[in-house]
Tab-separated table of C-alpha atoms in Angstrom:
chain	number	residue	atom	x	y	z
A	1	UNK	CA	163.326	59.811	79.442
A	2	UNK	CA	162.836	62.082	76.692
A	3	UNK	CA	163.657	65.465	78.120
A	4	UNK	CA	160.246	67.126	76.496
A	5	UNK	CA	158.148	64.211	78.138
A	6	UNK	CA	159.659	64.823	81.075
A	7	UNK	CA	159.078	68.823	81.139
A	8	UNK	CA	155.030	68.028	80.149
A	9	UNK	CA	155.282	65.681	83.180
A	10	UNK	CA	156.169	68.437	85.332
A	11	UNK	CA	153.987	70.761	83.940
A	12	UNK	CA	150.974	68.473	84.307
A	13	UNK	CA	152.280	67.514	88.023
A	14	UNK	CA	152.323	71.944	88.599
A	15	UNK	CA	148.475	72.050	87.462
A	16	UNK	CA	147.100	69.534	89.102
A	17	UNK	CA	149.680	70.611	92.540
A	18	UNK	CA	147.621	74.010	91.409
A	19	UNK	CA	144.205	72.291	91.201
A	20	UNK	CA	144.465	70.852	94.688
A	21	UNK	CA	145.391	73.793	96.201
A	22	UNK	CA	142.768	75.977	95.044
A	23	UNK	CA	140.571	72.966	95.868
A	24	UNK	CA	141.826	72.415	99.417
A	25	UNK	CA	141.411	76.605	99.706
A	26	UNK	CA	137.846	76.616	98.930
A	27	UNK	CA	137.081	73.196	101.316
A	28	UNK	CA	138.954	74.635	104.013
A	29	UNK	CA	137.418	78.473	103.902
A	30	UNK	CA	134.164	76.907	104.711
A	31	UNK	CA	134.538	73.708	105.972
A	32	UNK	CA	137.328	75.910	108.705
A	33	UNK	CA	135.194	79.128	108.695
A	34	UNK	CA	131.928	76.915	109.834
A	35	UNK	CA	134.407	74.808	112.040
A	36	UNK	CA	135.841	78.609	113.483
A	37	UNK	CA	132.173	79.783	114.625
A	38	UNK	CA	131.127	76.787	115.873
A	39	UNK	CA	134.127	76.544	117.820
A	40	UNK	CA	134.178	79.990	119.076
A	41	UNK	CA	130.586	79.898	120.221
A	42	UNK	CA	131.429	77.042	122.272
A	43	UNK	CA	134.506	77.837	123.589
A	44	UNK	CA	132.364	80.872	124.846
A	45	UNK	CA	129.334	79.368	125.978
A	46	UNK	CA	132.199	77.287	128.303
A	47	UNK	CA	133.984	80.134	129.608
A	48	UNK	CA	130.202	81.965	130.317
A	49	UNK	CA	130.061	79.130	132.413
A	50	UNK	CA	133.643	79.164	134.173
A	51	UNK	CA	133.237	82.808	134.637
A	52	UNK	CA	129.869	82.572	136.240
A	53	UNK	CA	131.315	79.893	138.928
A	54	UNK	CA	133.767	82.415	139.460
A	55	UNK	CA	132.120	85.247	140.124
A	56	UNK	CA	129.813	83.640	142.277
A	57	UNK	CA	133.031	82.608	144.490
A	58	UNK	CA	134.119	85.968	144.535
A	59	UNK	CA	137.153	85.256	142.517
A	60	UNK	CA	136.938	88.433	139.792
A	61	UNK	CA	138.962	91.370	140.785
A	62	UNK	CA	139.706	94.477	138.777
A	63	UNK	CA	143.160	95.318	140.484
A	64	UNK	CA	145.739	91.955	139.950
A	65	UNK	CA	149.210	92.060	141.090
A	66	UNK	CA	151.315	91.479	137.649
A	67	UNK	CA	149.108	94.155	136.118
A	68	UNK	CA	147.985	98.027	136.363
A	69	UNK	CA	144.700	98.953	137.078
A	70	UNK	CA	143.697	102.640	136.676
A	71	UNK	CA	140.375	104.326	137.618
A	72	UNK	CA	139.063	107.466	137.054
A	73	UNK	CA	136.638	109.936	135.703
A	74	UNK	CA	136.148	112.928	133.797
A	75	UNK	CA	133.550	115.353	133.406
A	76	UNK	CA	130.614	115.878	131.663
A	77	UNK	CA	130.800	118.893	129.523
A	78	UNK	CA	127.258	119.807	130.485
A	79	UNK	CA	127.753	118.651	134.254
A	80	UNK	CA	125.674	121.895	135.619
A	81	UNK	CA	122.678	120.953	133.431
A	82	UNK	CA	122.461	116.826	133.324
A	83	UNK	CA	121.157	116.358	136.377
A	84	UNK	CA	118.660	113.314	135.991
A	85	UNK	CA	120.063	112.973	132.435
A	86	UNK	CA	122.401	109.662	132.568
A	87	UNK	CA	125.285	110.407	130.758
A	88	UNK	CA	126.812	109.130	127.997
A	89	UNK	CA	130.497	108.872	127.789
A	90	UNK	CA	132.411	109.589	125.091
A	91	UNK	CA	134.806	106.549	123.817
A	92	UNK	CA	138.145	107.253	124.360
A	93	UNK	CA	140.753	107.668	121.169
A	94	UNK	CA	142.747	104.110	120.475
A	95	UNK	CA	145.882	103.933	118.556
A	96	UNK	CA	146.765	101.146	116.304
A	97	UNK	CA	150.842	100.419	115.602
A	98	UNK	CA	152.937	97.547	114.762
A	99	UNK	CA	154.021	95.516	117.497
B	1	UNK	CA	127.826	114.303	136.455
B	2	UNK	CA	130.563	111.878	135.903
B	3	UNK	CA	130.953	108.833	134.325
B	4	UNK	CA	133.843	106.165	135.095
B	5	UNK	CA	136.195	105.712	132.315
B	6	UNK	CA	138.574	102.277	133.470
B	7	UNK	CA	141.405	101.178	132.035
B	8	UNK	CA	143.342	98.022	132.894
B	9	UNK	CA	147.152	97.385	131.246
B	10	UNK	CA	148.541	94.409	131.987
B	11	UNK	CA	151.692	92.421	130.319
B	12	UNK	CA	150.565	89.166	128.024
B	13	UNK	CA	151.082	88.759	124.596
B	14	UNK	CA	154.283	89.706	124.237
B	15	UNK	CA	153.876	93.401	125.151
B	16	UNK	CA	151.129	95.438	127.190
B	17	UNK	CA	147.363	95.247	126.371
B	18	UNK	CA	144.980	97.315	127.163
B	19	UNK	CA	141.293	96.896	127.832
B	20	UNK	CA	138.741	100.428	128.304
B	21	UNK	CA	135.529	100.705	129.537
B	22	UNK	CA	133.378	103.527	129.859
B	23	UNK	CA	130.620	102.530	132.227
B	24	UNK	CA	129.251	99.675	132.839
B	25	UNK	CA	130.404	96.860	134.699
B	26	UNK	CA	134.135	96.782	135.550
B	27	UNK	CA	134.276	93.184	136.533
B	28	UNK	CA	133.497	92.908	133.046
B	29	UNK	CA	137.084	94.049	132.121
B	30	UNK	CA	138.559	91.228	134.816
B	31	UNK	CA	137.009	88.900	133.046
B	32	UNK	CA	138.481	90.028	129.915
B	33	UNK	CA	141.732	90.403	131.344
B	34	UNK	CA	141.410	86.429	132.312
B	35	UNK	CA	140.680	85.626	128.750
B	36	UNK	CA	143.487	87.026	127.634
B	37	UNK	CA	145.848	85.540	130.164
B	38	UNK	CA	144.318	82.397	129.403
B	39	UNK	CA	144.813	82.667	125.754
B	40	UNK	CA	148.826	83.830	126.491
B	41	UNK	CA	149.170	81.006	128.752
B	42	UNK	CA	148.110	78.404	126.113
B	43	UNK	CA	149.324	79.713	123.199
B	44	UNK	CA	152.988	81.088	123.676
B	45	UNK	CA	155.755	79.587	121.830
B	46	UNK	CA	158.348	80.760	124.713
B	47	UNK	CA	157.176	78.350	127.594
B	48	UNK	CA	157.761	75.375	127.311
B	49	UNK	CA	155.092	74.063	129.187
B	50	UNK	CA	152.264	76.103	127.215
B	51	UNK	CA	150.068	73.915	125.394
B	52	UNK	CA	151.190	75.307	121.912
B	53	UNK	CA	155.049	74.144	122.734
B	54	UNK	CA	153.752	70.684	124.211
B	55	UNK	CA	151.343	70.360	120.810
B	56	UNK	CA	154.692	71.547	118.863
B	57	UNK	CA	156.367	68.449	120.498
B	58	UNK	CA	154.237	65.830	120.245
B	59	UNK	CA	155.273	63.218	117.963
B	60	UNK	CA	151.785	61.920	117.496
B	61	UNK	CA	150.080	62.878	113.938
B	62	UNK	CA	146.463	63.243	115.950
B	63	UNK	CA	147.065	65.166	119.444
B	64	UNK	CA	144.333	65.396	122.146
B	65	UNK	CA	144.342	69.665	122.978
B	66	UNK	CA	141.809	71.950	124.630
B	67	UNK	CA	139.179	73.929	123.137
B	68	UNK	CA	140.953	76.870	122.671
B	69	UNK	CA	143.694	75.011	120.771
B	70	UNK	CA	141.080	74.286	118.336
B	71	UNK	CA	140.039	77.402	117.798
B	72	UNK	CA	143.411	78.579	117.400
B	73	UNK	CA	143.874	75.790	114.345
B	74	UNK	CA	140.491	75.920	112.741
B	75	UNK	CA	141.904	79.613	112.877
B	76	UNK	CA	145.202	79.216	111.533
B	77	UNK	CA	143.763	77.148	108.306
B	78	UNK	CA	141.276	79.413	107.730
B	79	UNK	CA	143.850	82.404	107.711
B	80	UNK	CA	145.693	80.136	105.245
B	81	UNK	CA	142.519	79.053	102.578
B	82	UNK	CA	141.249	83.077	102.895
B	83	UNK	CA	144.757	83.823	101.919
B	84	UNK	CA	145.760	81.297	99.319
B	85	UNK	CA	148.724	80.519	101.552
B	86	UNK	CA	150.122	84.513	102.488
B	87	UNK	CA	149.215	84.054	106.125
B	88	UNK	CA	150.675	80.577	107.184
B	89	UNK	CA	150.397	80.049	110.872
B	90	UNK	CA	153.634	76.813	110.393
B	91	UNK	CA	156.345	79.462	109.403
B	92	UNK	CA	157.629	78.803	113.158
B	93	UNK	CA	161.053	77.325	111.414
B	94	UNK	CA	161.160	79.771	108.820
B	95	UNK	CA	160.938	82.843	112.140
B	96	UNK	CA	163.429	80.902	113.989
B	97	UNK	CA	165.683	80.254	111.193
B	98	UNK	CA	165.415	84.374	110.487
B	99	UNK	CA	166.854	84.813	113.941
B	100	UNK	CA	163.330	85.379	116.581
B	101	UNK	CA	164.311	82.560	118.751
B	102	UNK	CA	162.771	84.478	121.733
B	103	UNK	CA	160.068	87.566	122.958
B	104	UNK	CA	161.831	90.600	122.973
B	105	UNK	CA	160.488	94.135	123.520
B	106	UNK	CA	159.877	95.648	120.553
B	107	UNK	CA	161.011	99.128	121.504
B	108	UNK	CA	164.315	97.632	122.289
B	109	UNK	CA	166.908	96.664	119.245
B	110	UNK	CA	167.715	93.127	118.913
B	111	UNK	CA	170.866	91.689	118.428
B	112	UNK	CA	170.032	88.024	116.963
B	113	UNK	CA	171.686	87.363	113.821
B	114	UNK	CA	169.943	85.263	111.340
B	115	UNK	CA	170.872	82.082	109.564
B	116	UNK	CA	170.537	80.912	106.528
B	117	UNK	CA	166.796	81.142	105.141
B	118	UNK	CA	165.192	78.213	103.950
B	119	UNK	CA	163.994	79.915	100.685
B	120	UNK	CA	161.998	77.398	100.403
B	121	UNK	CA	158.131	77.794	99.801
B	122	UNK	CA	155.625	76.375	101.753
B	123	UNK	CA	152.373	75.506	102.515
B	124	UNK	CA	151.632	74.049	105.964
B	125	UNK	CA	148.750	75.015	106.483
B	126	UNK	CA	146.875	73.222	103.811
B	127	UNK	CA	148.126	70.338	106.465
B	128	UNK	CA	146.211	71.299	109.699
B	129	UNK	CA	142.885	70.207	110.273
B	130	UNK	CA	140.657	69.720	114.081
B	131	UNK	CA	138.246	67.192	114.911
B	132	UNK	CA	136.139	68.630	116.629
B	133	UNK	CA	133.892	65.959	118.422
B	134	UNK	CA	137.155	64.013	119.359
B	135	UNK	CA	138.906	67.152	120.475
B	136	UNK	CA	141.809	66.435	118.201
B	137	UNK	CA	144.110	68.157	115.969
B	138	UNK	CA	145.722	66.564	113.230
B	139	UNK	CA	148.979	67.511	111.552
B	140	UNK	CA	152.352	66.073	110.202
B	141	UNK	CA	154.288	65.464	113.127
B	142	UNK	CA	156.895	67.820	113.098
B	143	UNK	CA	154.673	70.973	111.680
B	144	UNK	CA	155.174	73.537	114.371
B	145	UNK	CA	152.414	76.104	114.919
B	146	UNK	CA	153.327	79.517	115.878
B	147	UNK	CA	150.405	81.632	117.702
B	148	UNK	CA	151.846	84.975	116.359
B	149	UNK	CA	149.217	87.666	115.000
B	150	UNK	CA	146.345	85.279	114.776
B	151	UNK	CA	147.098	84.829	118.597
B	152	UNK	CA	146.368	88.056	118.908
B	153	UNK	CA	143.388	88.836	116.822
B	154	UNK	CA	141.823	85.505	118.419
B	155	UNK	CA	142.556	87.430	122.021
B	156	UNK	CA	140.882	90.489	121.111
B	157	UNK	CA	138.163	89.040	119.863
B	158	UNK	CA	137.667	86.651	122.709
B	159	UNK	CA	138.116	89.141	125.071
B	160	UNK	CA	135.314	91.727	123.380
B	161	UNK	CA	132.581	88.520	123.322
B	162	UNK	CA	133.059	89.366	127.338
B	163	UNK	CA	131.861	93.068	126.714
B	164	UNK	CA	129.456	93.146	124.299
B	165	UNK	CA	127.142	94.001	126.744
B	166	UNK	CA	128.619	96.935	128.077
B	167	UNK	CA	128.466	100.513	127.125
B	168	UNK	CA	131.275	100.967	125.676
B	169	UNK	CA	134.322	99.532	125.644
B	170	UNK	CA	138.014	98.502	123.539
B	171	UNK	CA	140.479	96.190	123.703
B	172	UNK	CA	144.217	96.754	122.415
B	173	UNK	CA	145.817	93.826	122.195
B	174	UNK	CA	149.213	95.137	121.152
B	175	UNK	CA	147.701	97.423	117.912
B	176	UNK	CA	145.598	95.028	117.262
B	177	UNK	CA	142.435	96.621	118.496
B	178	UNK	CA	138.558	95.386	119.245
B	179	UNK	CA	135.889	98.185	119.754
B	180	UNK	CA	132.189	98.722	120.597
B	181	UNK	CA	129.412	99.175	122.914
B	182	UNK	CA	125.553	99.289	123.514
B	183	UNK	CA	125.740	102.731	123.141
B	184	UNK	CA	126.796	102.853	119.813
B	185	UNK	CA	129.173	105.885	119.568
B	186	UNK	CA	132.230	106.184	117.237
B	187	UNK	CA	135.529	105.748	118.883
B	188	UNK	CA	138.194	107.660	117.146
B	189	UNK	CA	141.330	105.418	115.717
B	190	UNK	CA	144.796	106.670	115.417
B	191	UNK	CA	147.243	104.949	113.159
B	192	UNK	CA	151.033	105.883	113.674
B	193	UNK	CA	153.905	106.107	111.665
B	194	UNK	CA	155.988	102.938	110.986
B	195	UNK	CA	158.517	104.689	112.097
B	196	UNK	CA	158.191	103.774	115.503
B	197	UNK	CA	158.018	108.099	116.935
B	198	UNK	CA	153.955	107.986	117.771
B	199	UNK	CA	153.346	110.211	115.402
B	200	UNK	CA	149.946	109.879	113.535
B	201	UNK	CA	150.017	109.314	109.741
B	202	UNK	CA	145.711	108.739	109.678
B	203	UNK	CA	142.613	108.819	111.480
B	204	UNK	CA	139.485	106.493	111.036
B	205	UNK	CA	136.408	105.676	113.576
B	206	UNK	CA	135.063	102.875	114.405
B	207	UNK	CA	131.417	101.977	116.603
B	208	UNK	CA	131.724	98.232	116.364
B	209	UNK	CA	134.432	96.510	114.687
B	210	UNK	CA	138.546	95.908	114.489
B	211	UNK	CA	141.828	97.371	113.573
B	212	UNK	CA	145.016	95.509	113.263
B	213	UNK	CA	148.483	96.777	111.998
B	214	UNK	CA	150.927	94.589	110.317
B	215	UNK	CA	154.326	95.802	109.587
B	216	UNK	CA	158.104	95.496	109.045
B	217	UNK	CA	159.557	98.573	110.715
B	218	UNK	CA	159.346	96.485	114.509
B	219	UNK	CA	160.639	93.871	115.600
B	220	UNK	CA	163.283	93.833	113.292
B	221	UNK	CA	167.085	93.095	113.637
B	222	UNK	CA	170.201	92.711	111.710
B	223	UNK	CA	172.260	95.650	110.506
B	224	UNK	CA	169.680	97.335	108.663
B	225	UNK	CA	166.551	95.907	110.051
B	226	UNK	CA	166.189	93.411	107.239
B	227	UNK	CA	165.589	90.748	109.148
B	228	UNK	CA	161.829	90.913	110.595
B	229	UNK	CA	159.372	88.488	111.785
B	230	UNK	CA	156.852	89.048	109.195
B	231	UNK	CA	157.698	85.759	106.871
B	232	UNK	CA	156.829	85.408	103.262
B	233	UNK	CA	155.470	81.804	102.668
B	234	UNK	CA	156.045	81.908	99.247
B	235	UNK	CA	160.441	82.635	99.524
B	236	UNK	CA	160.638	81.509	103.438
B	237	UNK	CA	162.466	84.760	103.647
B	238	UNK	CA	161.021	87.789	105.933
B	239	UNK	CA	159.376	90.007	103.613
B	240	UNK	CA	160.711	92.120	101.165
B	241	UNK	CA	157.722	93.568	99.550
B	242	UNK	CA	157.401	97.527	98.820
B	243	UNK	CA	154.857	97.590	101.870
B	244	UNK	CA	156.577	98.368	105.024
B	245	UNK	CA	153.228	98.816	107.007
B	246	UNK	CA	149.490	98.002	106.869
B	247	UNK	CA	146.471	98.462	108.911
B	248	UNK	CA	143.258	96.913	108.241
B	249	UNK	CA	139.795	97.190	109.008
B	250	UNK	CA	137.586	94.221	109.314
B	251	UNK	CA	134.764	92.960	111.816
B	252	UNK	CA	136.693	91.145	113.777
B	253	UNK	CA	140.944	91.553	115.114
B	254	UNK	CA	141.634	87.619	113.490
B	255	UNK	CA	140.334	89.187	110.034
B	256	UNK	CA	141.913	92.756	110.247
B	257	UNK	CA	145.354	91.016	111.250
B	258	UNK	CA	144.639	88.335	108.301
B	259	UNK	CA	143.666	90.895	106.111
B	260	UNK	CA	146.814	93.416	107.222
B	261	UNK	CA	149.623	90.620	106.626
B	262	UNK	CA	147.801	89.220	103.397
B	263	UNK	CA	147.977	92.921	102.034
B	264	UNK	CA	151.496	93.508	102.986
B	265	UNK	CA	152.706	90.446	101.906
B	266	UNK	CA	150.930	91.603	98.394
B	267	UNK	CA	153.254	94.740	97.453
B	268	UNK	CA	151.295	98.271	97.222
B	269	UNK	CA	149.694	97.192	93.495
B	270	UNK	CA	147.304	94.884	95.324
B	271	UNK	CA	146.858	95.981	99.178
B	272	UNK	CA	143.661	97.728	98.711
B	273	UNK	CA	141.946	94.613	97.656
B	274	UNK	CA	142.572	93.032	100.799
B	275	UNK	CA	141.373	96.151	102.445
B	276	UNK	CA	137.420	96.246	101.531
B	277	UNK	CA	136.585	97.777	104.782
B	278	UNK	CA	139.470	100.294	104.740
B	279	UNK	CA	142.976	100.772	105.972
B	280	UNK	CA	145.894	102.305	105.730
B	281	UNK	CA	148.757	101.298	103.501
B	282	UNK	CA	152.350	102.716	103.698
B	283	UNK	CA	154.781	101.998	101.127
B	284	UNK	CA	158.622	102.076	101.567
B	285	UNK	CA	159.327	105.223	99.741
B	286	UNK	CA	157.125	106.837	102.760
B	287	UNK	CA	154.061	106.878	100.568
B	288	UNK	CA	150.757	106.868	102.632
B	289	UNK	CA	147.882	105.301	100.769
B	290	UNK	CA	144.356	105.420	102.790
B	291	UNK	CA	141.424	104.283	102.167
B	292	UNK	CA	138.714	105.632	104.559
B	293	UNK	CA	137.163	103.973	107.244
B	294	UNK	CA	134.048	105.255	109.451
B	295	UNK	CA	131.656	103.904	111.665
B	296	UNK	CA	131.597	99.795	111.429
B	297	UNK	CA	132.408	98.051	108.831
């Protein structure tokens, strides 16, 4: 085959590679992202449900034996004066690091 | 007056996660906790019988999975079309192949060496899709899937659907991190150095949304820490980009750790536009780039 035919073949079988792609992207953010809510809501609405049979079996607990389970509590900065105010705690700092 | 702040660490995931609460209901937390387990249990690649390594073995094109293995591939092709392709959830040969044949603890140096990379590009994900009414997902037999950071994202933000009704409350699923509460009051966000010493390089806040952190500086092995398990689709090489860490802000921990990898896997010229809601990007000359992020996004 002539070697020039042959490089427009490739070139043509890049673009419409290329074409595809960027077609299959599009379909698939909103076909997938419509498919991803859906999804989650169920998968949700299912373990609602689970977690509903289980707490009415007493099954929940806080403290589990492969795991570490800390309580504890910290004072209000205006302790002497809230009383009948319900406080309102402050959110603890988070860090965020590679893992 | 007092209020309760509880906070339950547990191992899953491949390191220890951590969920708060500040008031509220703490069987709310348990419940969380189960989510999470739930999700590792599924959705690890180093136990055999986890539904991810049975789905990875099936020689069936169409395989019968659970709902949560749905998610996780409706997921994993979304990450890929949002993307173009930078965050491809069926690199699991390429991570092997670059030497992470099993967890490790990322504080601790590895001593895998890699093999040969495939430097080949690829695009599996364009090759996943779910049915949903039949339950099924579909892919060339043979595709592996690897849970990795969309594992986690997906746990966080499972896990915070089970406290959006209390107070206040976040989730840290191993940096990648899900906050909020009724009560609607910034938390304050640290983001540490990629060197690995806790120190803090910025500072954001955040009432209702996510932070993830993507980076090259961890699990990492070989002489130098070139080999990683951050892949590039496009070389099926671990990165080499002049981005050695990102951190992302999004609404949700799937699209900050999307949006993290996409931007490191983009080289400093183009982070920030994977960043709309803020971040932090740090380049390997030591550079910090930030763009700010307050409140929800």
């Amino acid at each position: 085959m002539d070697e020039k035919l042959a490089k427009r073949i490739r070139a043509q079988a890049r673009i419409e590679a290329k074409k595809r792609k960027v077609g299959a992207i599009r379909r698939g953010v909103a076909v997938m992202a419509t498919a991803l809510t859906a999804l989650f809501g169920g998968l949700l609405i299912a373990r609602s449900a689970d977690q509903q049979t289980q707490s009415s079996a007493g099954t929940s607990d806080l403290a589990s034996s492969d795991g570490q389970s800390s309580s504890f509590e910290f004072d209000d900065e205006n302790e002497s004066e809230s009383q009948g105010v319900v406080a309102v705690p402050q959110p603890t700092p988070m860090t965020t690091s590679q893992s | 007056m007092t209020v309760a702040l509880d906070t339950l660490s547990f191992p899953a995931l491949g390191g220890t996660v951590r969920i708060l609460t500040e008031g509220g209901d703490p069987d709310a937390a348990a419940r969380a906790r189960e989510s999470v387990l739930d999700l590792h249990r599924r959705l690890t690649r180093f136990e055999a019988d986890s539904e991810l390594c049975r789905v990875n073995r099936d020689p069936r094109d169409r395989v019968p999975v659970g709902h949560l293995m749905l998610v996780f591939a409706a997921a994993a092709h979304w990450a890929g079309a949002m993307t173009g392709g930078l965050v491809d959830a069926t690199l699991l040969d390429e991570v092997e192949r670059a030497g992470y044949v099993e967890s490790f603890d990322p504080d601790a140096a590895a001593t895998w060496h890699a093999g040969p990379p495939s430097g080949q590009p690829k695009d599996g994900w364009l090759d996943i899709a779910v049915d949903v009414e039949r339950s099924l997902l579909i892919r060339p037999p043979g595709l592996r899937l690897d849970s990795g950071g969309i594992g986690k994202g997906l746990a966080a933000d499972l896990a915070a659907e089970l406290l959006q009704r209390q107070p206040s409350w976040g989730i840290d699923c191993l940096g990648d991190l899900r906050v909020g509460g009724t009560n609607r009051l910034p938390r304050r966000i640290d983001v540490t150095s990629p060197d690995g010493d806790g120190s803090v390089i910025a500072v954001g806040s955040l009432i209702d949304g996510a932070v993830a952190t993507s980076g090259t500086t961890r699990r990492s092995w070989g002489d130098r820490g070139e080999a990683h398990h951050l892949i590039d689709p496009r070389t099926g090489r671990p990165s080499d980009t002049d981005v050695v860490q990102v951190t992302a802000v999004a609404p949700t921990a799937l699209e900050a750790e999307v949006r993290a990898k996409a931007a490191l896997l983009s080289g400093a010229a183009r982070a920030f536009e994977w960043l709309p809601d803020g971040g932090v990007v740090v380049g390997r000359d030591g550079r910090i780039e930030t763009a700010e992020f307050d409140a929800a996004p």
